[in-house]
GROMACS .gro file of C-alpha atoms in nm:
model
  462
    1MET     CA    1  -2.826   2.893   0.054
    2ALA     CA    2  -3.015   3.156   0.250
    3THR     CA    3  -3.264   3.033   0.505
    4THR     CA    4  -3.579   3.196   0.636
    5HIS     CA    5  -3.666   3.192   1.007
    6GLY     CA    6  -4.024   3.289   1.069
    7ASP     CA    7  -4.194   3.557   0.863
    8ALA     CA    8  -3.951   3.845   0.910
    9LEU     CA    9  -3.596   3.709   0.911
   10LEU     CA   10  -3.375   3.620   0.618
   11LEU     CA   11  -3.051   3.466   0.743
   12GLY     CA   12  -2.758   3.373   0.523
   13ARG     CA   13  -2.546   3.062   0.559
   14GLN     CA   14  -2.214   3.076   0.743
   15ILE     CA   15  -1.938   3.212   0.518
   16GLU     CA   16  -1.581   3.104   0.587
   17LYS     CA   17  -1.433   3.143   0.240
   18ILE     CA   18  -1.522   3.325  -0.080
   19SER     CA   19  -1.355   3.275  -0.416
   20TRP     CA   20  -1.317   3.638  -0.518
   21LYS     CA   21  -1.189   3.537  -0.859
   22GLU     CA   22  -1.524   3.367  -0.924
   23SER     CA   23  -1.745   3.629  -0.754
   24LEU     CA   24  -1.998   3.833  -0.949
   25ILE     CA   25  -1.849   4.169  -0.854
   26ASN     CA   26  -1.505   4.060  -0.973
   27GLU     CA   27  -1.653   3.924  -1.296
   28LEU     CA   28  -1.836   4.250  -1.371
   29GLU     CA   29  -1.543   4.473  -1.272
   30ARG     CA   30  -1.323   4.281  -1.513
   31HIS     CA   31  -1.589   4.289  -1.785
   32HIS     CA   32  -1.651   4.662  -1.738
   33ASN     CA   33  -1.278   4.727  -1.680
   34THR     CA   34  -1.382   4.957  -1.394
   35VAL     CA   35  -1.067   4.879  -1.200
   36ASP     CA   36  -0.889   5.130  -1.427
   37TYR     CA   37  -1.014   5.488  -1.384
   38SER     CA   38  -0.912   5.601  -1.731
   39SER     CA   39  -1.101   5.319  -1.899
   40TYR     CA   40  -1.450   5.438  -1.808
   41GLN     CA   41  -1.412   5.812  -1.752
   42GLY     CA   42  -1.348   5.903  -2.112
   43GLY     CA   43  -1.713   5.978  -2.184
   44THR     CA   44  -1.813   5.649  -2.347
   45VAL     CA   45  -1.894   5.430  -2.047
   46HIS     CA   46  -2.120   5.552  -1.766
   47MET     CA   47  -2.072   5.410  -1.416
   48ILE     CA   48  -2.411   5.430  -1.247
   49SER     CA   49  -2.308   5.208  -0.951
   50SER     CA   50  -1.970   5.361  -0.870
   51GLY     CA   51  -2.023   5.416  -0.496
   52VAL     CA   52  -1.796   5.721  -0.532
   53ASN     CA   53  -1.874   6.090  -0.482
   54TYR     CA   54  -1.772   6.258  -0.810
   55LEU     CA   55  -1.901   6.605  -0.719
   56ARG     CA   56  -1.697   6.916  -0.646
   57PRO     CA   57  -1.515   6.916  -0.311
   58PRO     CA   58  -1.564   7.220  -0.084
   59SER     CA   59  -1.343   7.519  -0.158
   60VAL     CA   60  -1.171   7.493   0.181
   61ILE     CA   61  -1.022   7.161   0.068
   62LEU     CA   62  -0.946   7.269  -0.289
   63ARG     CA   63  -0.765   7.579  -0.164
   64SER     CA   64  -0.564   7.364   0.074
   65ILE     CA   65  -0.461   7.131  -0.210
   66ALA     CA   66  -0.352   7.434  -0.412
   67GLU     CA   67  -0.152   7.561  -0.115
   68ASP     CA   68   0.023   7.225  -0.087
   69ALA     CA   69   0.123   7.260  -0.451
   70ARG     CA   70   0.288   7.595  -0.374
   71ASP     CA   71   0.439   7.495  -0.041
   72TRP     CA   72   0.497   7.119  -0.044
   73LYS     CA   73   0.620   7.074   0.313
   74TYR     CA   74   0.328   6.847   0.411
   75ILE     CA   75   0.369   6.625   0.106
   76ASN     CA   76   0.724   6.549   0.219
   77CYS     CA   77   0.640   6.497   0.586
   78TYR     CA   78   0.554   6.196   0.796
   79CYS     CA   79   0.337   6.188   1.104
   80GLY     CA   80   0.309   5.935   1.382
   81PRO     CA   81   0.129   5.605   1.322
   82LEU     CA   82  -0.198   5.743   1.462
   83GLY     CA   83  -0.206   6.041   1.227
   84GLU     CA   84  -0.169   6.419   1.240
   85SER     CA   85  -0.287   6.565   1.572
   86ILE     CA   86  -0.509   6.841   1.436
   87LEU     CA   87  -0.698   6.588   1.224
   88ARG     CA   88  -0.739   6.341   1.509
   89CYS     CA   89  -0.872   6.624   1.728
   90GLY     CA   90  -1.089   6.751   1.442
   91ALA     CA   91  -1.252   6.411   1.413
   92LEU     CA   92  -1.339   6.419   1.784
   93VAL     CA   93  -1.480   6.772   1.751
   94TYR     CA   94  -1.699   6.665   1.462
   95GLU     CA   95  -1.822   6.348   1.633
   96GLU     CA   96  -1.908   6.542   1.949
   97SER     CA   97  -2.115   6.784   1.742
   98LEU     CA   98  -2.324   6.496   1.606
   99LYS     CA   99  -2.394   6.385   1.961
  100GLY     CA  100  -2.500   6.733   2.072
  101SER     CA  101  -2.348   6.687   2.417
  102PRO     CA  102  -1.995   6.640   2.559
  103LEU     CA  103  -1.802   6.344   2.420
  104ASP     CA  104  -1.684   6.239   2.764
  105ALA     CA  105  -1.655   5.864   2.705
  106PRO     CA  106  -1.291   5.749   2.732
  107ILE     CA  107  -1.242   5.710   2.356
  108ASP     CA  108  -0.980   5.838   2.116
  109SER     CA  109  -0.928   5.862   1.741
  110ALA     CA  110  -0.676   5.738   1.487
  111LEU     CA  111  -0.650   5.826   1.121
  112THR     CA  112  -0.675   5.555   0.858
  113VAL     CA  113  -0.595   5.525   0.490
  114GLY     CA  114  -0.959   5.538   0.390
  115ALA     CA  115  -1.247   5.357   0.555
  116ALA     CA  116  -1.122   5.023   0.420
  117GLU     CA  117  -0.821   5.031   0.650
  118GLY     CA  118  -1.046   5.129   0.940
  119ILE     CA  119  -1.267   4.825   0.879
  120ARG     CA  120  -0.960   4.602   0.853
  121LEU     CA  121  -0.810   4.729   1.178
  122ALA     CA  122  -1.144   4.688   1.358
  123PHE     CA  123  -1.184   4.323   1.263
  124GLU     CA  124  -0.820   4.237   1.325
  125PHE     CA  125  -0.857   4.388   1.672
  126LEU     CA  126  -1.172   4.187   1.742
  127ARG     CA  127  -1.009   3.864   1.629
  128GLN     CA  128  -0.679   3.912   1.811
  129GLU     CA  129  -0.784   4.101   2.123
  130ARG     CA  130  -1.150   4.011   2.177
  131ASN     CA  131  -1.143   3.645   2.064
  132THR     CA  132  -1.424   3.708   1.818
  133GLU     CA  133  -1.491   3.423   1.577
  134THR     CA  134  -1.828   3.495   1.414
  135VAL     CA  135  -1.962   3.827   1.287
  136LEU     CA  136  -2.321   3.910   1.201
  137VAL     CA  137  -2.342   4.143   0.901
  138ALA     CA  138  -2.661   4.350   0.887
  139GLY     CA  139  -2.794   4.393   0.534
  140PRO     CA  140  -2.610   4.396   0.202
  141GLN     CA  141  -2.253   4.527   0.202
  142TYR     CA  142  -1.980   4.626  -0.040
  143SER     CA  143  -1.751   4.331  -0.105
  144ILE     CA  144  -1.455   4.491   0.076
  145VAL     CA  145  -1.639   4.428   0.403
  146HIS     CA  146  -1.673   4.057   0.332
  147GLN     CA  147  -1.311   4.032   0.220
  148THR     CA  148  -1.189   4.210   0.530
  149ILE     CA  149  -1.381   3.992   0.773
  150LEU     CA  150  -1.246   3.675   0.617
  151SER     CA  151  -0.888   3.803   0.587
  152ALA     CA  152  -0.892   3.873   0.962
  153GLY     CA  153  -0.957   3.502   1.022
  154LEU     CA  154  -1.325   3.545   1.104
  155ARG     CA  155  -1.641   3.395   0.960
  156PHE     CA  156  -1.975   3.566   0.910
  157HIS     CA  157  -2.348   3.536   0.856
  158GLU     CA  158  -2.561   3.799   0.684
  159VAL     CA  159  -2.911   3.894   0.791
  160PHE     CA  160  -3.155   4.080   0.569
  161SER     CA  161  -3.498   4.206   0.657
  162GLY     CA  162  -3.773   3.969   0.557
  163SER     CA  163  -4.003   4.263   0.484
  164GLU     CA  164  -4.076   4.331   0.117
  165GLY     CA  165  -3.872   4.616  -0.030
  166ARG     CA  166  -3.659   4.650   0.283
  167PHE     CA  167  -3.306   4.520   0.329
  168LEU     CA  168  -3.175   4.656   0.659
  169PRO     CA  169  -3.297   4.426   0.940
  170ASP     CA  170  -3.493   4.572   1.230
  171PRO     CA  171  -3.394   4.524   1.597
  172ALA     CA  172  -3.602   4.207   1.641
  173GLU     CA  173  -3.446   4.051   1.332
  174ILE     CA  174  -3.095   4.135   1.451
  175ASP     CA  175  -3.171   3.991   1.795
  176ALA     CA  176  -3.307   3.669   1.640
  177ALA     CA  177  -3.005   3.639   1.409
  178LEU     CA  178  -2.762   3.685   1.699
  179GLU     CA  179  -2.945   3.412   1.889
  180SER     CA  180  -2.940   3.177   1.589
  181THR     CA  181  -2.576   3.228   1.486
  182GLY     CA  182  -2.406   3.285   1.820
  183ALA     CA  183  -2.221   3.581   1.665
  184THR     CA  184  -2.033   3.796   1.916
  185ALA     CA  185  -1.985   4.097   1.687
  186LEU     CA  186  -2.224   4.296   1.469
  187LEU     CA  187  -2.130   4.501   1.164
  188LEU     CA  188  -2.380   4.780   1.116
  189THR     CA  189  -2.360   5.038   0.836
  190GLU     CA  190  -2.563   5.356   0.891
  191PRO     CA  191  -2.681   5.441   0.630
  192ASN     CA  192  -2.648   5.110   0.456
  193ASN     CA  193  -2.438   5.082   0.142
  194PRO     CA  194  -2.584   4.994  -0.107
  195SER     CA  195  -2.947   5.037   0.008
  196GLY     CA  196  -2.928   5.386   0.162
  197GLU     CA  197  -3.156   5.274   0.446
  198GLN     CA  198  -3.091   5.389   0.801
  199HIS     CA  199  -3.241   5.287   1.133
  200THR     CA  200  -3.447   5.541   1.320
  201GLU     CA  201  -3.301   5.666   1.645
  202ALA     CA  202  -3.551   5.453   1.838
  203GLU     CA  203  -3.451   5.142   1.641
  204PHE     CA  204  -3.081   5.214   1.683
  205ASP     CA  205  -3.128   5.264   2.057
  206GLU     CA  206  -3.307   4.930   2.077
  207ILE     CA  207  -3.025   4.758   1.885
  208ILE     CA  208  -2.761   4.896   2.121
  209GLY     CA  209  -2.966   4.773   2.416
  210ILE     CA  210  -2.974   4.426   2.261
  211LEU     CA  211  -2.597   4.429   2.203
  212GLU     CA  212  -2.524   4.541   2.558
  213ARG     CA  213  -2.753   4.276   2.703
  214ARG     CA  214  -2.582   4.008   2.496
  215GLY     CA  215  -2.229   4.144   2.539
  216VAL     CA  216  -2.188   4.176   2.161
  217GLN     CA  217  -1.921   4.398   2.004
  218LEU     CA  218  -2.030   4.660   1.750
  219VAL     CA  219  -1.842   4.778   1.442
  220LEU     CA  220  -2.032   5.088   1.328
  221ASP     CA  221  -1.950   5.192   0.972
  222LYS     CA  222  -2.087   5.544   0.921
  223ILE     CA  223  -1.888   5.659   0.620
  224SER     CA  224  -2.196   5.792   0.437
  225THR     CA  225  -2.324   6.001   0.726
  226ASP     CA  226  -2.298   6.378   0.747
  227PHE     CA  227  -2.410   6.665   0.963
  228ALA     CA  228  -2.751   6.817   0.889
  229ALA     CA  229  -2.617   6.998   0.583
  230HIS     CA  230  -2.946   6.962   0.394
  231GLU     CA  231  -3.307   6.937   0.502
  232GLU     CA  232  -3.345   6.590   0.347
  233ILE     CA  233  -3.054   6.437   0.540
  234ARG     CA  234  -3.161   6.229   0.839
  235THR     CA  235  -2.889   6.239   1.102
  236LEU     CA  236  -2.844   5.960   1.356
  237ASN     CA  237  -2.734   6.043   1.710
  238TYR     CA  238  -2.551   5.717   1.766
  239GLY     CA  239  -2.343   5.863   2.051
  240ALA     CA  240  -2.645   5.929   2.269
  241ALA     CA  241  -2.754   5.565   2.238
  242LEU     CA  242  -2.404   5.442   2.326
  243ASP     CA  243  -2.412   5.672   2.629
  244ARG     CA  244  -2.753   5.549   2.746
  245HIS     CA  245  -2.652   5.183   2.729
  246ASP     CA  246  -2.288   5.236   2.830
  247HIS     CA  247  -2.173   5.049   2.519
  248TRP     CA  248  -1.872   5.259   2.415
  249ALA     CA  249  -1.626   4.998   2.546
  250ARG     CA  250  -1.767   4.743   2.299
  251THR     CA  251  -1.796   4.981   2.002
  252LEU     CA  252  -1.554   5.061   1.719
  253VAL     CA  253  -1.659   5.348   1.490
  254VAL     CA  254  -1.533   5.381   1.132
  255ASP     CA  255  -1.579   5.695   0.924
  256SER     CA  256  -1.434   5.861   0.614
  257LEU     CA  257  -1.443   6.227   0.525
  258ALA     CA  258  -1.300   6.135   0.184
  259LYS     CA  259  -1.629   5.988   0.059
  260ARG     CA  260  -1.862   6.252   0.193
  261ARG     CA  261  -1.648   6.541   0.065
  262ALA     CA  262  -1.565   6.402  -0.280
  263VAL     CA  263  -1.193   6.350  -0.216
  264SER     CA  264  -1.183   5.969  -0.210
  265GLY     CA  265  -0.839   5.969  -0.371
  266LEU     CA  266  -0.693   6.138  -0.062
  267ARG     CA  267  -0.792   5.829   0.142
  268PHE     CA  268  -0.876   6.022   0.461
  269GLY     CA  269  -1.059   5.806   0.713
  270TYR     CA  270  -1.060   5.766   1.089
  271VAL     CA  271  -1.169   5.532   1.365
  272LEU     CA  272  -1.289   5.587   1.721
  273GLY     CA  273  -1.249   5.346   2.008
  274HIS     CA  274  -1.118   5.285   2.358
  275ALA     CA  275  -0.750   5.314   2.441
  276ASP     CA  276  -0.680   4.944   2.385
  277PHE     CA  277  -0.798   4.973   2.022
  278ILE     CA  278  -0.586   5.283   1.961
  279THR     CA  279  -0.282   5.112   2.116
  280PHE     CA  280  -0.347   4.809   1.894
  281ILE     CA  281  -0.333   5.035   1.586
  282GLU     CA  282  -0.019   5.215   1.703
  283ASN     CA  283   0.163   4.886   1.755
  284ARG     CA  284   0.083   4.764   1.405
  285ARG     CA  285   0.155   5.065   1.189
  286PHE     CA  286   0.536   5.026   1.205
  287GLY     CA  287   0.615   5.369   1.069
  288GLY     CA  288   0.329   5.398   0.826
  289CYS     CA  289   0.089   5.690   0.845
  290PRO     CA  290  -0.202   5.832   0.647
  291PRO     CA  291  -0.105   6.079   0.371
  292LEU     CA  292  -0.054   6.443   0.463
  293VAL     CA  293  -0.231   6.621   0.178
  294ALA     CA  294  -0.471   6.912   0.233
  295VAL     CA  295  -0.431   6.875   0.609
  296LEU     CA  296  -0.554   7.222   0.700
  297GLY     CA  297  -0.840   7.206   0.451
  298ILE     CA  298  -0.962   6.873   0.592
  299ALA     CA  299  -0.924   7.002   0.948
  300ARG     CA  300  -1.124   7.311   0.857
  301ASP     CA  301  -1.394   7.095   0.696
  302LEU     CA  302  -1.429   6.891   1.016
  303ALA     CA  303  -1.436   7.210   1.224
  304PHE     CA  304  -1.693   7.381   1.000
  305SER     CA  305  -1.919   7.073   0.996
  306GLY     CA  306  -1.899   7.055   1.374
  307TYR     CA  307  -1.967   7.427   1.413
  308LEU     CA  308  -2.278   7.415   1.190
  309GLN     CA  309  -2.413   7.104   1.364
  310ARG     CA  310  -2.358   7.257   1.711
  311ARG     CA  311  -2.540   7.568   1.597
  312ARG     CA  312  -2.831   7.350   1.490
  313HIS     CA  313  -2.834   7.187   1.836
  314GLY     CA  314  -2.807   7.527   2.008
  315VAL     CA  315  -2.468   7.429   2.155
  316THR     CA  316  -2.231   7.722   2.191
  317GLY     CA  317  -1.892   7.556   2.155
  318ILE     CA  318  -1.660   7.261   2.196
  319SER     CA  319  -1.695   7.101   2.540
  320ASP     CA  320  -1.444   7.159   2.818
  321THR     CA  321  -1.395   6.781   2.816
  322LEU     CA  322  -1.240   6.795   2.469
  323TRP     CA  323  -1.051   7.120   2.522
  324GLN     CA  324  -0.873   6.962   2.817
  325ARG     CA  325  -0.755   6.687   2.585
  326PHE     CA  326  -0.631   6.932   2.322
  327GLY     CA  327  -0.369   7.099   2.541
  328HIS     CA  328  -0.088   6.977   2.314
  329LEU     CA  329  -0.222   7.175   2.015
  330ASN     CA  330  -0.073   7.514   1.931
  331GLU     CA  331  -0.286   7.827   1.937
  332GLU     CA  332  -0.331   7.833   1.558
  333SER     CA  333  -0.471   7.479   1.558
  334ARG     CA  334  -0.699   7.549   1.853
  335ALA     CA  335  -0.834   7.861   1.679
  336LEU     CA  336  -0.900   7.662   1.361
  337LEU     CA  337  -1.097   7.393   1.545
  338ALA     CA  338  -1.294   7.656   1.736
  339VAL     CA  339  -1.376   7.833   1.406
  340SER     CA  340  -1.252   8.164   1.539
  341ASP     CA  341  -1.249   8.289   1.179
  342THR     CA  342  -1.594   8.245   1.020
  343SER     CA  343  -1.519   8.428   0.694
  344GLN     CA  344  -1.540   8.106   0.487
  345LEU     CA  345  -1.823   7.945   0.683
  346ASP     CA  346  -2.121   8.062   0.476
  347GLU     CA  347  -1.949   7.965   0.152
  348TYR     CA  348  -1.882   7.621   0.297
  349ALA     CA  349  -2.240   7.572   0.417
  350ASP     CA  350  -2.379   7.672   0.077
  351GLU     CA  351  -2.143   7.443  -0.112
  352VAL     CA  352  -2.223   7.136   0.096
  353HIS     CA  353  -2.597   7.211   0.082
  354ASP     CA  354  -2.578   7.247  -0.297
  355MET     CA  355  -2.391   6.917  -0.325
  356TYR     CA  356  -2.672   6.735  -0.145
  357GLN     CA  357  -2.937   6.923  -0.340
  358LEU     CA  358  -2.790   6.778  -0.658
  359ILE     CA  359  -2.769   6.430  -0.504
  360PHE     CA  360  -3.137   6.433  -0.402
  361ASP     CA  361  -3.238   6.588  -0.737
  362ASN     CA  362  -3.054   6.307  -0.915
  363ARG     CA  363  -3.244   6.054  -0.708
  364ARG     CA  364  -3.574   6.211  -0.816
  365LEU     CA  365  -3.456   6.200  -1.177
  366VAL     CA  366  -3.410   5.824  -1.147
  367GLU     CA  367  -3.761   5.778  -1.008
  368ASP     CA  368  -3.922   5.998  -1.277
  369ALA     CA  369  -3.726   5.867  -1.576
  370LEU     CA  370  -3.778   5.501  -1.490
  371ALA     CA  371  -4.141   5.525  -1.377
  372PRO     CA  372  -4.268   5.361  -1.701
  373TRP     CA  373  -4.090   5.040  -1.596
  374ASN     CA  374  -4.245   5.032  -1.246
  375ALA     CA  375  -3.910   5.116  -1.092
  376VAL     CA  376  -3.893   5.105  -0.712
  377THR     CA  377  -3.625   5.272  -0.500
  378THR     CA  378  -3.517   5.222  -0.141
  379PRO     CA  379  -3.508   5.524   0.094
  380MET     CA  380  -3.190   5.732   0.095
  381ALA     CA  381  -3.160   5.867   0.448
  382ALA     CA  382  -2.813   6.010   0.392
  383GLY     CA  383  -2.513   5.960   0.167
  384PHE     CA  384  -2.568   5.913  -0.205
  385ASN     CA  385  -2.636   5.542  -0.271
  386HIS     CA  386  -2.964   5.357  -0.293
  387LEU     CA  387  -3.106   5.044  -0.457
  388LEU     CA  388  -3.323   5.053  -0.767
  389ARG     CA  389  -3.560   4.773  -0.870
  390VAL     CA  390  -3.612   4.735  -1.244
  391PRO     CA  391  -3.738   4.460  -1.477
  392LEU     CA  392  -3.460   4.228  -1.591
  393PRO     CA  393  -3.446   4.102  -1.951
  394ASP     CA  394  -3.263   3.800  -1.810
  395PRO     CA  395  -3.300   3.668  -1.451
  396ASP     CA  396  -2.923   3.608  -1.427
  397PRO     CA  397  -2.769   3.926  -1.274
  398ALA     CA  398  -2.438   3.853  -1.449
  399VAL     CA  399  -2.606   3.844  -1.788
  400PHE     CA  400  -2.794   4.166  -1.708
  401GLY     CA  401  -2.476   4.344  -1.596
  402ARG     CA  402  -2.280   4.239  -1.904
  403SER     CA  403  -2.564   4.318  -2.145
  404LEU     CA  404  -2.627   4.664  -2.000
  405TYR     CA  405  -2.259   4.744  -2.041
  406ASP     CA  406  -2.225   4.598  -2.391
  407GLU     CA  407  -2.542   4.749  -2.535
  408ALA     CA  408  -2.586   5.079  -2.348
  409GLN     CA  409  -2.233   5.150  -2.215
  410VAL     CA  410  -2.371   5.167  -1.860
  411ALA     CA  411  -2.174   4.983  -1.591
  412CYS     CA  412  -2.371   4.866  -1.289
  413PHE     CA  413  -2.351   4.628  -0.993
  414PRO     CA  414  -2.666   4.423  -0.914
  415LEU     CA  415  -2.765   4.326  -0.559
  416ALA     CA  416  -2.584   3.991  -0.576
  417CYS     CA  417  -2.254   4.186  -0.585
  418PHE     CA  418  -2.325   4.298  -0.228
  419THR     CA  419  -2.383   3.957  -0.067
  420GLY     CA  420  -2.159   3.678   0.050
  421ASP     CA  421  -2.447   3.432   0.031
  422THR     CA  422  -2.600   3.506  -0.311
  423GLY     CA  423  -2.911   3.315  -0.205
  424LEU     CA  424  -3.007   3.628  -0.008
  425ALA     CA  425  -3.012   3.834  -0.328
  426GLU     CA  426  -3.226   3.568  -0.495
  427ALA     CA  427  -3.467   3.567  -0.202
  428LYS     CA  428  -3.507   3.946  -0.223
  429THR     CA  429  -3.560   3.951  -0.599
  430PRO     CA  430  -3.921   3.912  -0.721
  431GLY     CA  431  -3.977   3.725  -1.045
  432GLY     CA  432  -3.878   3.926  -1.351
  433PHE     CA  433  -3.720   4.207  -1.149
  434GLY     CA  434  -3.379   4.279  -1.001
  435TRP     CA  435  -3.207   4.533  -0.778
  436LEU     CA  436  -2.897   4.736  -0.863
  437ARG     CA  437  -2.705   5.007  -0.678
  438VAL     CA  438  -2.741   5.364  -0.802
  439SER     CA  439  -2.488   5.626  -0.690
  440CYS     CA  440  -2.630   5.977  -0.721
  441ALA     CA  441  -2.316   6.185  -0.652
  442THR     CA  442  -2.241   6.261  -1.017
  443GLU     CA  443  -2.265   6.591  -1.207
  444ARG     CA  444  -2.604   6.627  -1.374
  445PRO     CA  445  -2.506   6.590  -1.744
  446ASP     CA  446  -2.313   6.270  -1.674
  447PHE     CA  447  -2.587   6.134  -1.450
  448GLU     CA  448  -2.852   6.207  -1.711
  449ARG     CA  449  -2.655   6.003  -1.966
  450GLN     CA  450  -2.633   5.715  -1.718
  451VAL     CA  451  -3.007   5.716  -1.656
  452GLU     CA  452  -3.088   5.762  -2.026
  453GLY     CA  453  -2.868   5.465  -2.112
  454LEU     CA  454  -3.044   5.247  -1.854
  455ALA     CA  455  -3.388   5.364  -1.968
  456SER     CA  456  -3.300   5.297  -2.334
  457PHE     CA  457  -3.184   4.947  -2.247
  458LEU     CA  458  -3.501   4.870  -2.048
  459GLY     CA  459  -3.716   5.012  -2.326
  460LYS     CA  460  -3.553   4.785  -2.581
  461TYR     CA  461  -3.659   4.475  -2.388
  462SER     CA  462  -3.991   4.587  -2.243
   0.00000   0.00000   0.00000
């Protein structure tokens, strides 16, 4: 059961084992049959909590997929266990652009089969190479995170903010939870999934200072972040904070272009870390490698994102620090990463901006359509997920989830699906209301049907 410490800290019990067969998210996935894509994409069931970007990928990636269909050399190729070089370098170029200054910390990248593999490798590394035993998980998380921590032989506590309507704990709450639990690693998701909340740069800087003072490892999951592609996106310069507190050696970064560019099925993710982490990955891949599909399109996406973010910072190009590390690349690859050809750049910028415009418009649709039921939403600093508070016809989230599906053909995941200690969800749920994740990266007609179904269901019981 969750316990409260003081007025502003909600700390979950220690979790060493979870019966996934009996968990709420497993129950609802089986009830909704959402483990099978074809079962709920036929137009009759609407998945409002998917956590997936269903919008149109940028043309640079679609053209690359089409090229692979005409010339299938990449589909039949293998790369080394760390991934294709141009993509590993592209990830570094992109991450440097977010920082706005040279990425001169001694870190490297490795490709992963989606962010899930990146999270798994990070926690296996901490358990086997850093002797980590207990992890502090900040805020609600998708169940894969909890599964991964436990499968690595670790245990965890969760900490939620004690403030009303907020889920992501502030620096003081994280510091108090580290003191109380003795955790030597922190999992931080920026922005949080499912809540969409993100720390300010001042808060993040304070958190890194706390971790450095305590000698705590950081796993930073930033799969929902993006460059400043839209005026409503709030970027987080995490690299500057790691520089200021010299915390790179204790930080593992996990990201996934697949989610932010609506190509989740391609499973393109990557991790950043010191050489010992990269060596750990290389020694455990045993011939496996991430898929080689749309390689040049993904590389161009990373390069274009980096170029546009550098232009926003007033930075003229990739740093000499990185170019010195890219000496093994051929001239064609170097030209691609430098964006020597800008003929597709404006199209790319417009497409990504329009994607986020639709995401933020969908969020406003939720707020407007559900206003009669006193709906409350959490902030969405970036990405496309946030939490929605609505009145529940039944206080049991399992009953609500099943009823919404059976009566309105809308599949959703309530807050309790995103906790290991379900007492935390109960503590954050006011009487008569409940929270559920809403994913806004869906084409407008489909999203309207999802919201209309939810509104119709709420209206029936109001």
